[in-house]
Amino acid sequence: MVNKMIKDWHFWGVLVYVMLSFVFGIFYQNGLILFLGWNMILAAVVYALSYLFVELRKRNKNLLSWIVLVIFILFFPNAIYITTDFIHLQNYHFFTSYPDIYAYELMDWILFMQITIGAFLGAKLGISALDYMKDQHHHIIKHHYTLFLGLLFVLSSTGIYLGRFIRLNSWEIFDVIHIINDVFDQGLFFIGFVLIYSIIHLVIYVVMKENKKITV
């Protein structure tokens, strides 16, 4: 499994991205760029869990594979989460006088680059993980794969909402009372956001999924 991961371009892409985030973040003393590197590490965990899941299924360790699948579902929102970081661009200066006079701030465009590449790479990690796992799913999931994806996208959208607005991490998901109270405070917005991001998940999946069968 380790040898396959070393040869996988996804992990090398993550490594380069995290290193660039660290270098640019330190050089420009920008905490957001540093956090983009951390968010990418969390997205890479999602992809690494797909490797672990497949390895356990191949060794017929079904109970452990189901546990890993649950953890994978909890962490999956991290793969799409970076797309929400575009909202931070409002705090940077791309114009000196909107809409005609542009500001020549290189750091702002480097941040734009990091968010854009991060959003694409993170999403690709998530969709590639699903592609890699697809042929190893339990027969119930394989026979109802569309339903599985629909539920996953809704749960992932909910997770992104919790992470962005309630600042909840994947490993804090069992803080149920706190979660329920905060969700009901903005019930209509919560429903709308989950619907919007479920559509975003679907579009990302359709665009990025592999059309050929993945061999493992």
Tab-separated table of C-alpha atoms in Angstrom:
chain	number	residue	atom	x	y	z
A	1	MET	CA	0.000	0.000	0.000
A	2	VAL	CA	2.824	2.400	0.872
A	3	ASN	CA	4.556	1.753	-2.460
A	4	LYS	CA	1.361	2.577	-4.347
A	5	MET	CA	0.937	5.800	-2.363
A	6	ILE	CA	4.520	6.861	-3.128
A	7	LYS	CA	3.867	6.451	-6.867
A	8	ASP	CA	0.514	8.266	-6.734
A	9	TRP	CA	0.606	11.803	-8.190
A	10	HIS	CA	-2.148	12.932	-5.826
A	11	PHE	CA	0.150	12.699	-2.812
A	12	TRP	CA	3.010	14.424	-4.625
A	13	GLY	CA	0.617	17.200	-5.589
A	14	VAL	CA	-0.384	17.587	-1.953
A	15	LEU	CA	3.253	17.692	-0.868
A	16	VAL	CA	4.141	20.435	-3.358
A	17	TYR	CA	1.023	22.410	-2.465
A	18	VAL	CA	1.676	22.233	1.286
A	19	MET	CA	5.314	23.253	0.795
A	20	LEU	CA	4.295	26.247	-1.341
A	21	SER	CA	1.668	27.246	1.215
A	22	PHE	CA	4.310	27.138	3.943
A	23	VAL	CA	6.849	29.146	1.916
A	24	PHE	CA	4.370	31.791	0.734
A	25	GLY	CA	2.669	31.944	4.127
A	26	ILE	CA	5.954	32.586	5.937
A	27	PHE	CA	7.334	34.961	3.294
A	28	TYR	CA	4.193	37.108	3.188
A	29	GLN	CA	3.352	36.493	6.874
A	30	ASN	CA	-0.118	35.415	5.790
A	31	GLY	CA	-1.958	33.031	8.114
A	32	LEU	CA	-4.658	32.225	5.547
A	33	ILE	CA	-2.107	30.819	3.095
A	34	LEU	CA	-0.658	28.683	5.897
A	35	PHE	CA	-4.133	27.394	6.771
A	36	LEU	CA	-4.716	26.454	3.127
A	37	GLY	CA	-1.807	24.046	3.521
A	38	TRP	CA	-3.432	22.552	6.617
A	39	ASN	CA	-6.766	22.200	4.814
A	40	MET	CA	-4.989	20.345	2.016
A	41	ILE	CA	-3.462	17.921	4.515
A	42	LEU	CA	-6.984	17.147	5.777
A	43	ALA	CA	-8.125	16.588	2.181
A	44	ALA	CA	-5.193	14.206	1.691
A	45	VAL	CA	-6.355	12.240	4.738
A	46	VAL	CA	-9.598	11.535	2.846
A	47	TYR	CA	-7.646	10.072	-0.070
A	48	ALA	CA	-5.359	8.084	2.239
A	49	LEU	CA	-8.424	6.576	3.933
A	50	SER	CA	-9.582	5.285	0.545
A	51	TYR	CA	-6.286	3.396	0.245
A	52	LEU	CA	-6.736	1.938	3.706
A	53	PHE	CA	-10.332	0.964	2.953
A	54	VAL	CA	-9.375	-0.872	-0.243
A	55	GLU	CA	-6.486	-2.656	1.471
A	56	LEU	CA	-8.758	-3.871	4.280
A	57	ARG	CA	-11.394	-5.071	1.809
A	58	LYS	CA	-8.778	-7.006	-0.145
A	59	ARG	CA	-7.694	-8.705	3.082
A	60	ASN	CA	-11.341	-9.502	3.962
A	61	LYS	CA	-11.197	-7.438	7.138
A	62	ASN	CA	-14.771	-6.336	6.658
A	63	LEU	CA	-15.473	-4.941	10.133
A	64	LEU	CA	-12.374	-2.749	10.072
A	65	SER	CA	-13.202	-1.639	6.534
A	66	TRP	CA	-16.650	-0.479	7.671
A	67	ILE	CA	-15.073	1.487	10.522
A	68	VAL	CA	-12.703	3.139	8.033
A	69	LEU	CA	-15.653	3.882	5.734
A	70	VAL	CA	-17.443	5.711	8.570
A	71	ILE	CA	-14.287	7.723	9.289
A	72	PHE	CA	-13.979	8.415	5.552
A	73	ILE	CA	-17.527	9.819	5.470
A	74	LEU	CA	-16.784	12.045	8.485
A	75	PHE	CA	-13.629	13.408	6.865
A	76	PHE	CA	-14.938	13.651	3.276
A	77	PRO	CA	-16.135	17.289	3.676
A	78	ASN	CA	-12.490	18.324	4.041
A	79	ALA	CA	-11.927	17.439	0.371
A	80	ILE	CA	-14.467	20.020	-0.819
A	81	TYR	CA	-14.075	22.524	2.010
A	82	ILE	CA	-11.340	24.591	0.323
A	83	THR	CA	-13.887	25.790	-2.258
A	84	THR	CA	-15.412	27.902	0.532
A	85	ASP	CA	-12.106	29.740	1.024
A	86	PHE	CA	-12.870	31.934	-1.978
A	87	ILE	CA	-14.952	34.071	0.383
A	88	HIS	CA	-11.713	35.361	1.938
A	89	LEU	CA	-10.842	37.191	-1.287
A	90	GLN	CA	-13.157	40.020	-0.221
A	91	ASN	CA	-10.502	41.047	2.310
A	92	TYR	CA	-7.864	41.559	-0.402
A	93	HIS	CA	-7.401	44.373	-2.864
A	94	PHE	CA	-7.712	43.553	-6.534
A	95	PHE	CA	-8.927	47.061	-7.409
A	96	THR	CA	-7.937	50.548	-6.357
A	97	SER	CA	-11.135	51.862	-7.911
A	98	TYR	CA	-13.757	49.286	-8.907
A	99	PRO	CA	-14.259	48.202	-11.659
A	100	ASP	CA	-11.720	49.936	-13.894
A	101	ILE	CA	-8.496	50.499	-11.974
A	102	TYR	CA	-6.678	47.384	-10.801
A	103	ALA	CA	-4.311	47.076	-7.868
A	104	TYR	CA	-0.956	45.485	-8.664
A	105	GLU	CA	-0.614	43.402	-5.507
A	106	LEU	CA	1.287	40.207	-6.258
A	107	MET	CA	0.553	38.616	-2.867
A	108	ASP	CA	-3.184	38.879	-3.460
A	109	TRP	CA	-2.856	36.968	-6.723
A	110	ILE	CA	-0.641	34.357	-5.084
A	111	LEU	CA	-3.428	33.853	-2.542
A	112	PHE	CA	-5.909	33.582	-5.430
A	113	MET	CA	-3.647	30.952	-7.017
A	114	GLN	CA	-3.390	28.945	-3.791
A	115	ILE	CA	-7.145	28.968	-3.214
A	116	THR	CA	-7.908	28.031	-6.835
A	117	ILE	CA	-5.368	25.207	-7.031
A	118	GLY	CA	-6.353	24.062	-3.541
A	119	ALA	CA	-10.041	23.946	-4.444
A	120	PHE	CA	-9.374	21.883	-7.583
A	121	LEU	CA	-6.830	19.571	-5.967
A	122	GLY	CA	-8.896	19.013	-2.826
A	123	ALA	CA	-11.997	18.207	-4.863
A	124	LYS	CA	-9.982	15.862	-7.093
A	125	LEU	CA	-8.695	14.026	-4.008
A	126	GLY	CA	-12.261	13.457	-2.835
A	127	ILE	CA	-13.622	12.275	-6.182
A	128	SER	CA	-10.565	10.121	-6.906
A	129	ALA	CA	-11.010	8.509	-3.488
A	130	LEU	CA	-14.587	7.572	-4.419
A	131	ASP	CA	-13.418	6.202	-7.772
A	132	TYR	CA	-10.688	4.181	-6.088
A	133	MET	CA	-13.089	2.725	-3.525
A	134	LYS	CA	-16.009	2.129	-5.868
A	135	ASP	CA	-15.279	-1.483	-6.858
A	136	GLN	CA	-14.528	-2.396	-3.228
A	137	HIS	CA	-17.756	-1.116	-1.666
A	138	HIS	CA	-20.065	-3.569	0.061
A	139	HIS	CA	-22.571	-5.038	-2.390
A	140	ILE	CA	-25.395	-3.050	-0.766
A	141	ILE	CA	-23.597	0.212	-1.509
A	142	LYS	CA	-22.583	-0.922	-5.002
A	143	HIS	CA	-26.182	-1.760	-5.909
A	144	HIS	CA	-27.403	1.596	-4.592
A	145	TYR	CA	-24.398	3.714	-5.484
A	146	THR	CA	-26.425	6.714	-6.648
A	147	LEU	CA	-28.290	6.781	-3.337
A	148	PHE	CA	-24.989	6.409	-1.481
A	149	LEU	CA	-23.510	9.370	-3.360
A	150	GLY	CA	-26.616	11.469	-2.719
A	151	LEU	CA	-26.497	10.811	1.014
A	152	LEU	CA	-22.720	11.368	1.098
A	153	PHE	CA	-23.044	14.714	-0.677
A	154	VAL	CA	-25.794	15.877	1.694
A	155	LEU	CA	-23.768	14.781	4.735
A	156	SER	CA	-20.638	16.385	3.311
A	157	SER	CA	-22.494	19.645	2.650
A	158	THR	CA	-23.732	19.541	6.237
A	159	GLY	CA	-20.175	18.983	7.417
A	160	ILE	CA	-18.935	21.948	5.375
A	161	TYR	CA	-21.653	24.106	6.931
A	162	LEU	CA	-20.615	22.990	10.414
A	163	GLY	CA	-16.966	23.649	9.655
A	164	ARG	CA	-17.445	27.034	7.988
A	165	PHE	CA	-20.178	28.596	10.119
A	166	ILE	CA	-19.972	26.767	13.457
A	167	ARG	CA	-16.210	26.189	13.228
A	168	LEU	CA	-16.588	22.508	14.061
A	169	ASN	CA	-13.838	20.050	13.166
A	170	SER	CA	-14.468	16.532	11.802
A	171	TRP	CA	-13.256	14.947	15.050
A	172	GLU	CA	-15.750	17.042	17.096
A	173	ILE	CA	-18.792	15.693	15.243
A	174	PHE	CA	-20.177	13.965	18.341
A	175	ASP	CA	-20.780	17.271	20.137
A	176	VAL	CA	-24.430	16.760	19.210
A	177	ILE	CA	-26.176	19.271	21.503
A	178	HIS	CA	-23.954	22.141	20.412
A	179	ILE	CA	-24.455	21.209	16.753
A	180	ILE	CA	-28.247	20.946	16.923
A	181	ASN	CA	-28.667	24.251	18.743
A	182	ASP	CA	-26.519	26.168	16.252
A	183	VAL	CA	-28.177	24.555	13.229
A	184	PHE	CA	-31.695	25.402	14.407
A	185	ASP	CA	-30.652	29.011	15.011
A	186	GLN	CA	-30.307	29.414	11.227
A	187	GLY	CA	-32.602	26.641	10.006
A	188	LEU	CA	-33.683	28.117	6.663
A	189	PHE	CA	-30.172	29.228	5.738
A	190	PHE	CA	-28.827	25.813	6.766
A	191	ILE	CA	-31.263	24.009	4.448
A	192	GLY	CA	-30.486	26.374	1.573
A	193	PHE	CA	-26.736	26.067	2.050
A	194	VAL	CA	-26.857	22.256	2.172
A	195	LEU	CA	-28.943	22.218	-1.014
A	196	ILE	CA	-26.540	24.589	-2.793
A	197	TYR	CA	-23.464	22.627	-1.776
A	198	SER	CA	-25.062	19.284	-2.610
A	199	ILE	CA	-25.471	20.602	-6.157
A	200	ILE	CA	-21.839	21.769	-6.121
A	201	HIS	CA	-20.776	18.275	-4.998
A	202	LEU	CA	-22.777	16.718	-7.829
A	203	VAL	CA	-21.265	18.987	-10.478
A	204	ILE	CA	-17.747	18.376	-9.166
A	205	TYR	CA	-18.361	14.629	-9.222
A	206	VAL	CA	-19.730	14.618	-12.781
A	207	VAL	CA	-16.823	16.724	-14.045
A	208	MET	CA	-14.004	14.956	-12.195
A	209	LYS	CA	-15.029	11.301	-11.946
A	210	GLU	CA	-13.110	8.702	-13.924
A	211	ASN	CA	-15.052	7.267	-16.843
A	212	LYS	CA	-12.869	4.166	-17.026
A	213	LYS	CA	-12.813	1.408	-14.456
A	214	ILE	CA	-10.200	1.825	-11.750
A	215	THR	CA	-8.116	-1.322	-11.152
A	216	VAL	CA	-6.801	-1.986	-7.672
